[in-house]
Structures are given as C-alpha cells and as structure tokens.
Short mmCIF file of C-alpha atoms and ligand atoms in Angstrom, two decimals:
data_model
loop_
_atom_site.label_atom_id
_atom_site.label_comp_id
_atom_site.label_asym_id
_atom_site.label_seq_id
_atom_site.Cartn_x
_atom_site.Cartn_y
_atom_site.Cartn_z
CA UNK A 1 146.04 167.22 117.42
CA UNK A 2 143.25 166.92 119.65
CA UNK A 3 141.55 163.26 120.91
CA UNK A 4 138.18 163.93 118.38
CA UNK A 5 140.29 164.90 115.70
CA UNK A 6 142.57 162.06 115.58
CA UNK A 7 139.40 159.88 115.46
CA UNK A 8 138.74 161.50 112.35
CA UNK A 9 138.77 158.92 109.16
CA UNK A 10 138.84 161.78 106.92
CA UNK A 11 140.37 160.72 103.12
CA UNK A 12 140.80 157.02 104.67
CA UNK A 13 139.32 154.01 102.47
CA UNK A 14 138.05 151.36 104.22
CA UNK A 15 136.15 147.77 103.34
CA UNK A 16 133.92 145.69 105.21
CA UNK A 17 133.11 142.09 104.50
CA UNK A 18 129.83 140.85 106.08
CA UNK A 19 129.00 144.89 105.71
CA UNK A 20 125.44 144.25 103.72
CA UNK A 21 123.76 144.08 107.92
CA UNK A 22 123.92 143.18 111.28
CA UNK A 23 127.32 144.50 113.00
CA UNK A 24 129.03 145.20 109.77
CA UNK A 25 126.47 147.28 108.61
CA UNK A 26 126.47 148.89 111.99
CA UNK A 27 130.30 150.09 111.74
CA UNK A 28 130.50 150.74 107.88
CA UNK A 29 128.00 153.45 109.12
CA UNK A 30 130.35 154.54 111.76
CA UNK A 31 133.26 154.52 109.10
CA UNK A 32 131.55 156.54 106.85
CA UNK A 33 130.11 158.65 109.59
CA UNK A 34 133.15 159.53 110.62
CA UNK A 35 134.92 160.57 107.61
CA UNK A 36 136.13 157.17 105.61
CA UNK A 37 134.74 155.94 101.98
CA UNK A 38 133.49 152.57 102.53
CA UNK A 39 133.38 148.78 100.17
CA UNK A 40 130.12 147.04 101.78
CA UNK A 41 131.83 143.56 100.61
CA UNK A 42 129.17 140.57 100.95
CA UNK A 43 127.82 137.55 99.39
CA UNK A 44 124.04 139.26 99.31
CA UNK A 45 124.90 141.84 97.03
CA UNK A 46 120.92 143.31 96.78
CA UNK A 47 121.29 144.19 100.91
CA UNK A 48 124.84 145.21 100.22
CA UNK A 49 123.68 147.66 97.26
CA UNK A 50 120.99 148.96 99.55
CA UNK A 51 123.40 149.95 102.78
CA UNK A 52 125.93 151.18 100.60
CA UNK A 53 123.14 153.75 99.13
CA UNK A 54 122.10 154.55 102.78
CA UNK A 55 125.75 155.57 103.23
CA UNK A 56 126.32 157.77 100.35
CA UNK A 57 123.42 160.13 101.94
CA UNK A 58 125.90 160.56 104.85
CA UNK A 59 128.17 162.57 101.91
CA UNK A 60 130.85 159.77 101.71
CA UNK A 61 131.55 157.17 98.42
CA UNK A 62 130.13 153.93 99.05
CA UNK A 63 130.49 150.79 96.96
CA UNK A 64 128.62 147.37 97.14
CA UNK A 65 131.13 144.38 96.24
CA UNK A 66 130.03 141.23 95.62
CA UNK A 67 132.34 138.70 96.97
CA UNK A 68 132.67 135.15 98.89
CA UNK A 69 135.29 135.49 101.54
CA UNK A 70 136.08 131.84 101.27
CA UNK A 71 136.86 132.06 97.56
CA UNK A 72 140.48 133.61 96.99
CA UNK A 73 139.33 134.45 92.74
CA UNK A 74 136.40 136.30 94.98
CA UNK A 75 138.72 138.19 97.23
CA UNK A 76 141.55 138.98 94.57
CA UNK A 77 138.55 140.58 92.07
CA UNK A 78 137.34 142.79 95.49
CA UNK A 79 140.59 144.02 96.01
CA UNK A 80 140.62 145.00 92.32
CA UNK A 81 137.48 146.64 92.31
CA UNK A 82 138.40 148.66 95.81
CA UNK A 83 141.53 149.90 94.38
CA UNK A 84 139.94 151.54 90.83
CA UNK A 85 137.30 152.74 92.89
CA UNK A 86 139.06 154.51 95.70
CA UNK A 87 143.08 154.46 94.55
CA UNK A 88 144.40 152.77 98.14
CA UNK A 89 142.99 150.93 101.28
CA UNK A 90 143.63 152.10 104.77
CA UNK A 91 141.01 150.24 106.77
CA UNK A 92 140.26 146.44 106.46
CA UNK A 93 137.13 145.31 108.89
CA UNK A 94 137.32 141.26 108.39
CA UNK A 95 134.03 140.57 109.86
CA UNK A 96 131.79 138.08 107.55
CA UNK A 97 130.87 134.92 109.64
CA UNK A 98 128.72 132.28 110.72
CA UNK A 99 127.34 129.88 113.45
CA UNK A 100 126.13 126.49 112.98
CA UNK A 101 124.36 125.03 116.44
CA UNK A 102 124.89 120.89 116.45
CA UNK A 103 126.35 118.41 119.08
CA UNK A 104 130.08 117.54 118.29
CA UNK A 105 128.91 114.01 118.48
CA UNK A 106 126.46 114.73 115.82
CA UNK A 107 128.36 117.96 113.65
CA UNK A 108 129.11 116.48 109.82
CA UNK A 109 132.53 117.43 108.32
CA UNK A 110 130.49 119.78 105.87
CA UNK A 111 129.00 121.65 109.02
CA UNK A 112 132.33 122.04 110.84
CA UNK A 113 134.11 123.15 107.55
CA UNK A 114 131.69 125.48 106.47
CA UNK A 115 132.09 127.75 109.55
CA UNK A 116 136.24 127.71 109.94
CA UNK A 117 136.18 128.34 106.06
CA UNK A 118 133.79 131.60 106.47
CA UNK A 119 134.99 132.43 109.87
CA UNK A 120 138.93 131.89 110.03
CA UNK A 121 139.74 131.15 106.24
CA UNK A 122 137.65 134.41 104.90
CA UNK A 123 139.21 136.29 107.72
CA UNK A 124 142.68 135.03 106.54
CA UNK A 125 142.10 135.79 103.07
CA UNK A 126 140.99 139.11 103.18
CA UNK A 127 142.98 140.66 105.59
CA UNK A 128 146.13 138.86 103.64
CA UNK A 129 144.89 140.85 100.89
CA UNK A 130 144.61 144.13 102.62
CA UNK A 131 147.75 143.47 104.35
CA UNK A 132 149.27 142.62 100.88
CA UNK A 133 148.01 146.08 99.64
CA UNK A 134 149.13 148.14 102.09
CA UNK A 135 152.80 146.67 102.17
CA UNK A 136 152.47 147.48 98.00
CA UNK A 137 151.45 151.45 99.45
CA UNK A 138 154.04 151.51 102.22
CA UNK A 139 151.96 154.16 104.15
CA UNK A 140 150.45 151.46 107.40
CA UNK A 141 147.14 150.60 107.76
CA UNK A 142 144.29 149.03 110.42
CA UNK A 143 143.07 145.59 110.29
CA UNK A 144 140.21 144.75 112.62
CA UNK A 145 138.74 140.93 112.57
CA UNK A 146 135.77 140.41 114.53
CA UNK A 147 136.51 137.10 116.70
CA UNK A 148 133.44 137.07 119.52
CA UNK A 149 133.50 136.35 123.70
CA UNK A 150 133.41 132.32 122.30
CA UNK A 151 137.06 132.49 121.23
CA UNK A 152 137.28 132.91 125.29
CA UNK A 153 134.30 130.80 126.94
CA UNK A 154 132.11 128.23 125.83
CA UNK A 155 128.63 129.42 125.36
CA UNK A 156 125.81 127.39 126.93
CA UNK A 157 123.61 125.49 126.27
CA UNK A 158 123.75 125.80 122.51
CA UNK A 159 126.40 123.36 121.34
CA UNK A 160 128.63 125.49 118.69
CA UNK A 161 132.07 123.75 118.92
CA UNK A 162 133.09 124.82 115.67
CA UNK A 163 131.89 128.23 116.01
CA UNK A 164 133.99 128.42 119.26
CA UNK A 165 137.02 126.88 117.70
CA UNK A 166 136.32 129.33 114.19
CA UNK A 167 136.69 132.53 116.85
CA UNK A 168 139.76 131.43 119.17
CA UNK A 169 141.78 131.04 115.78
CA UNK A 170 140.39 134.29 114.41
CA UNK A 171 142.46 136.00 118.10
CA UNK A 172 145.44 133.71 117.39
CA UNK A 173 145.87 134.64 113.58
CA UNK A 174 145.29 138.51 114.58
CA UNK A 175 147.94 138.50 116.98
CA UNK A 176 150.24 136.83 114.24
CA UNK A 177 149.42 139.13 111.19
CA UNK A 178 149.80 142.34 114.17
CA UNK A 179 153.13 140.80 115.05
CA UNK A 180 154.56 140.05 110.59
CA UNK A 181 153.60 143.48 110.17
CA UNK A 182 154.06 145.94 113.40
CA UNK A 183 157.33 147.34 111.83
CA UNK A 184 155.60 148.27 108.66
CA UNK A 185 152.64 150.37 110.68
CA UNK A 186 149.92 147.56 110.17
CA UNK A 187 148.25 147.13 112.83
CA UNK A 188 146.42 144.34 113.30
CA UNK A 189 143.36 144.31 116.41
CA UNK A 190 140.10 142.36 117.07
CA UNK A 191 136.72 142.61 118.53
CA UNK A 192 135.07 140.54 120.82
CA UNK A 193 131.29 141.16 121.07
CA UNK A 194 128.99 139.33 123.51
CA UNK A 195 125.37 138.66 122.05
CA UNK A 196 124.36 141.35 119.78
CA UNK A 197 120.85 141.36 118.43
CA UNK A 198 120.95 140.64 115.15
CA UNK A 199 119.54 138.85 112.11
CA UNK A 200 122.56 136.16 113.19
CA UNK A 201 120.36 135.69 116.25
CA UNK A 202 116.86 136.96 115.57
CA UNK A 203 116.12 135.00 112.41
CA UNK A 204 117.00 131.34 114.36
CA UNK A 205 114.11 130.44 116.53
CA UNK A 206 116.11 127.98 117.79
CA UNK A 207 118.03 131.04 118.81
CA UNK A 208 115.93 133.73 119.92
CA UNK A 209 114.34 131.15 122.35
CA UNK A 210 117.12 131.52 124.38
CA UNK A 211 117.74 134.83 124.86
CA UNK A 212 115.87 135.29 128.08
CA UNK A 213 118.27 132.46 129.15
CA UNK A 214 121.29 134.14 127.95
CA UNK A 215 119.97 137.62 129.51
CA UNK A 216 119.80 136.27 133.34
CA UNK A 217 123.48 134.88 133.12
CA UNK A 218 124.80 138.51 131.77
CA UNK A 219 125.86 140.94 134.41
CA UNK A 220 123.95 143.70 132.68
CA UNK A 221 120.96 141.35 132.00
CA UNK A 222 120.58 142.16 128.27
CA UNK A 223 121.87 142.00 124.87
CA UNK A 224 124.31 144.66 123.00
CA UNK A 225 123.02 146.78 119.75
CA UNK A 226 125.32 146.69 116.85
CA UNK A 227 125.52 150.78 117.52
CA UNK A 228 127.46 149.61 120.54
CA UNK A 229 130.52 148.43 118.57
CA UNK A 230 130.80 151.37 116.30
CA UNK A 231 132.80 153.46 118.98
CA UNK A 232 135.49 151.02 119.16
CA UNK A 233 135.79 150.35 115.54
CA UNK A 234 136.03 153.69 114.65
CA UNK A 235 138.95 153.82 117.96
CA UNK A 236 140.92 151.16 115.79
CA UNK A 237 140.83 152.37 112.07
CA UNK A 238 142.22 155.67 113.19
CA UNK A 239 145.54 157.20 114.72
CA UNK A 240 144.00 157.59 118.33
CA UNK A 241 144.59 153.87 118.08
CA UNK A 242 148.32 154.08 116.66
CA UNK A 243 149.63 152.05 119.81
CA UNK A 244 147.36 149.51 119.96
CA UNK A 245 147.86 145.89 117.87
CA UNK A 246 147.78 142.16 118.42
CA UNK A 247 145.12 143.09 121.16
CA UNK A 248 141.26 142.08 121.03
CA UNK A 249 138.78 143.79 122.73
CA UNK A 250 136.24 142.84 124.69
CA UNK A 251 132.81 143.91 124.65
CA UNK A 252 130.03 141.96 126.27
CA UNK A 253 128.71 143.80 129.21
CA UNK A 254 130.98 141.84 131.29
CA UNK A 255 129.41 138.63 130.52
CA UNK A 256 132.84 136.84 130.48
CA UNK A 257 133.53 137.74 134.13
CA UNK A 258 131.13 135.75 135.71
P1 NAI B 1 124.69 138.68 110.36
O1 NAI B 1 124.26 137.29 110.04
O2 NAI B 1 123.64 139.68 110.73
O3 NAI B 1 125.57 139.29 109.17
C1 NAI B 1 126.59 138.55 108.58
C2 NAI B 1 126.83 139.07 107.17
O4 NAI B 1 127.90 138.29 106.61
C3 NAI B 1 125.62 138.89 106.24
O5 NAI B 1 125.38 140.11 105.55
C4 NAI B 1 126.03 137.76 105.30
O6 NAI B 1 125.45 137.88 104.01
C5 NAI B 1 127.54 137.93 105.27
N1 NAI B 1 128.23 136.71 104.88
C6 NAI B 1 128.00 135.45 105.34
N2 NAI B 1 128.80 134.58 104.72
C7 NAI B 1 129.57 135.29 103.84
C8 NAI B 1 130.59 134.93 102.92
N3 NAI B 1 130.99 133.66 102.74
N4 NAI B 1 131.16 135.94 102.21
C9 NAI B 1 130.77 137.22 102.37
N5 NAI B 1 129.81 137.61 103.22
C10 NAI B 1 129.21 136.65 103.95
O7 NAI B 1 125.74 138.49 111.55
P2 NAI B 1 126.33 139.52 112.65
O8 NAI B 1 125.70 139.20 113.93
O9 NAI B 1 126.32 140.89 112.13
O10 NAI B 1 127.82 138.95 112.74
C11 NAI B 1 128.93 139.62 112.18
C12 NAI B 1 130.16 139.01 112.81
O11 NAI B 1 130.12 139.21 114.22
C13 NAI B 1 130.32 137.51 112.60
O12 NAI B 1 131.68 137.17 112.41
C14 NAI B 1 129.82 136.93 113.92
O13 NAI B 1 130.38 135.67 114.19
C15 NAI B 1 130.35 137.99 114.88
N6 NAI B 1 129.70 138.02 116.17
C16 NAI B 1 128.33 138.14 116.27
C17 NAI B 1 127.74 138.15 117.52
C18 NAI B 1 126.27 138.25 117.69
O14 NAI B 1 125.79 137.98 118.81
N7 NAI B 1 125.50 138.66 116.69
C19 NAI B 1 128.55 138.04 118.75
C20 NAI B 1 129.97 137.95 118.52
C21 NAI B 1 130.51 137.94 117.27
#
C-alpha cells in the first residue's frame, strides 16, 4: 500500500470533543476530508450543529453531540449516541480545553479546578471511554489528546500556571494510556501546538494584545493556522502512523528551541 493511501480514513469513525471551532473544527475537517465519519462533540451544541453540516457537504456522516467533557453521565450518553450512529469508533481526538490567565498568588481554587477538570479530567474521561470501546471491538484504534508547547515551557508574560500544569499532565497521562494499551493496537499520541489563532486567543483582549509580543520571541515570527495541525492529525488516526504511540508532537514553528 502506498504512503497516500495508508493516510486514507476511509470507513473509520472518529469523534472530536472541542470540534464545534478553533483547532478541533480545523481537524474534524481534515478527518472527514480524508475519508472518516466524524461526532463534532461540544458543550455549544448550535456551533457544533453548524460544522457538522459544513462537513456533511464534504460527502461524509457528521453528527453534532452535545456533551460536557468534565461530566462522566455526559461522556457515557456521547459514547452511546456515537455507537447507534456509526456502529464502532476508530478515532478519538481529546481536544476540548481551556486557559484561565491569573497570578498563582492570586488564582482561586474554582479557577485552578476549572481548567485541570476541562483540560486533564475531560481528556481522561473521554479517551477512557474510547479506549473502553475499542477494547469491547478488539480491532485497535488512535487516540490523539491535544496537550500544547506549555506542558514543556512556561509561557511569558501571561501567568497561566494551571493551564501549564493542565497540559504537562495531559503528555504524562498519554504516555500511560499508549503504554495500558500498546498490546491491544491502541495507540495513544499527542499534539503540541504553539499559538494558533483562534477564538481561544482572538476573543481575549487581554490576549490578542500580546501577540506582537509573542510573534518577536518565535523563530518564525508569527502564529500557526489551525489548517496547520490537520496534516499531523490525519498522520495519527491512520495506519501510516501504526508505529508511533506514547509520543507528542511538536508543532510551534520552533518556538520551544529558543
Ligand atoms: P477554542 O476556544 O477555539 O475551542 C475550544 C472548544 O472547546 C470550543 O468549541 C468550546 O465550546 C469547547 N469546550 C470548552 N469547554 C468544553 C467542555 N467542558 N466540554 C466540551 N467542549 C468544551 O480553542 P482552541 O484554540 O481551538 O483550542 C483547542 C485545544 O487546543 C485546547 O485544548 C487548547 O488548550 C489547545 N491549544 C490551543 C492553542 C492555541 O494557541 N489556540 C495552543 C496549544 C494548545
């Protein structure tokens, strides 16, 4: 089989949490583009309804699920709904998250809780339940989390401690689940993007103010697109990737090497 063909997702069933915009949206696209039927799984169910309609025009079956990662009656009921709709899961993108910017001297318990529950928790939860799943099917699977360059440096000068912390576990528990479940063919990878413009970013002011700042410390002096992800993704839901878990993968226009 030739390199292009195994990147084919054709028959494959895939979900992605956080899928409704922003990165997620970004590779649902490329799952569906490149063969896969695709669960948009998010709390905003109207934007989640809309991408999944913008993906069945690409020819593939697209569902919107309405779901809290941090709620395990939430991610139990998605898993439900997945299976009736599409019979099996293959593909499990664990992506939903959240930053918070405070001072540790000044975070409140609710702030720092809120972003490891989202962040680490929803990761755990729904790629237990996808791993759960494809155990039940025996047949493998992929698992990609999306942990970020902050599970490897601390970002300046926005203080995100918990944000930081949220990511590093996200690496740690993806090399565990890759390692549980390497003799049963799940495998078990994650991304880590440098900035990425989107709504995470643009729609803080507090944010966007510093992206100049952010642009003259990156070696390639800008931010990524969410398009810039989709290549990898697609690399790691499919069999071109069949030797690759526990690993995360950088990419941030080298902004961690300086
Ligand atoms: P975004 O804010 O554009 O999209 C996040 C999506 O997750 C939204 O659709 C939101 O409704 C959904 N969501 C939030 N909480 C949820 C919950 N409890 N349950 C279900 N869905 C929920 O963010 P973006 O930038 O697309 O981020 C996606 C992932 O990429 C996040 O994990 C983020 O930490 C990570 N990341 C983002 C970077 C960036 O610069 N934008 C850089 C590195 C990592």
């Amino acid at each position: 089989m030739g390199i292009l063909e195994k990147m084919r997702l054709d028959g494959k069933a895939a979900f992605v949490t956080g899928g409704a915009r922003g990165i997620g949206k970004s590779i649902a696209t490329a799952l569906a583009e490149a063969g896969a039927d695709v669960a948009i799984v998010d709390l905003d169910i109207e934007e989640a309804q809309r991408t999944a309609e913008e993906l069945r025009v690409l020819g593939r079956q697209a569902i919107a699920v309405k779901t809290d990662v941090t709620s395990p009656a939430d991610v139990g009921a998605m898993m439900e709904e997945i299976i009736a709709s599409f019979g099996k899961l293959d593909i499990a993108f664990c992506n939903a998250g959240i930053c918070i910017n405070a001072p540790a001297s000044e975070m409140t318990y609710e702030q720092w809780s809120k972003v490891i529950d989202i962040n680490l928790s929803g990761v755990f939860l729904t790629a237990q339940a996808a791993g759960k799943q494809m155990l039940k099917q025996g047949h493998g699977g992929s698992i990609i989390t999306t942990a970020s360059m902050s599970a490897h440096i601390v970002n300046i000068p926005q203080p995100q401690c918990s944000y930081n912390a949220s990511k590093a576990g996200v690496i740690q528990l993806t090399k565990s689940l890759a390692v549980e479940w390497a003799e049963q063919g799940i495998r078990v990878n994650s991304i880590s993007p440098g900035y990425i413009g989107t709504e995470l970013i643009l729609n803080s002011p507090a944010l966007t103010s510093l992206i100049e700042q952010w642009n003259a410390m990156s070696p390639m002096r800008r931010m990524g697109r969410p398009d810039e992800l989709q290549a990898i993704a697609v690399y790691l839901a499919g069999d071109a990737s069949s030797f690759a878990t526990g690993g995360d993968f950088i990419i941030d226009g080298a902004f961690t090497c300086v």
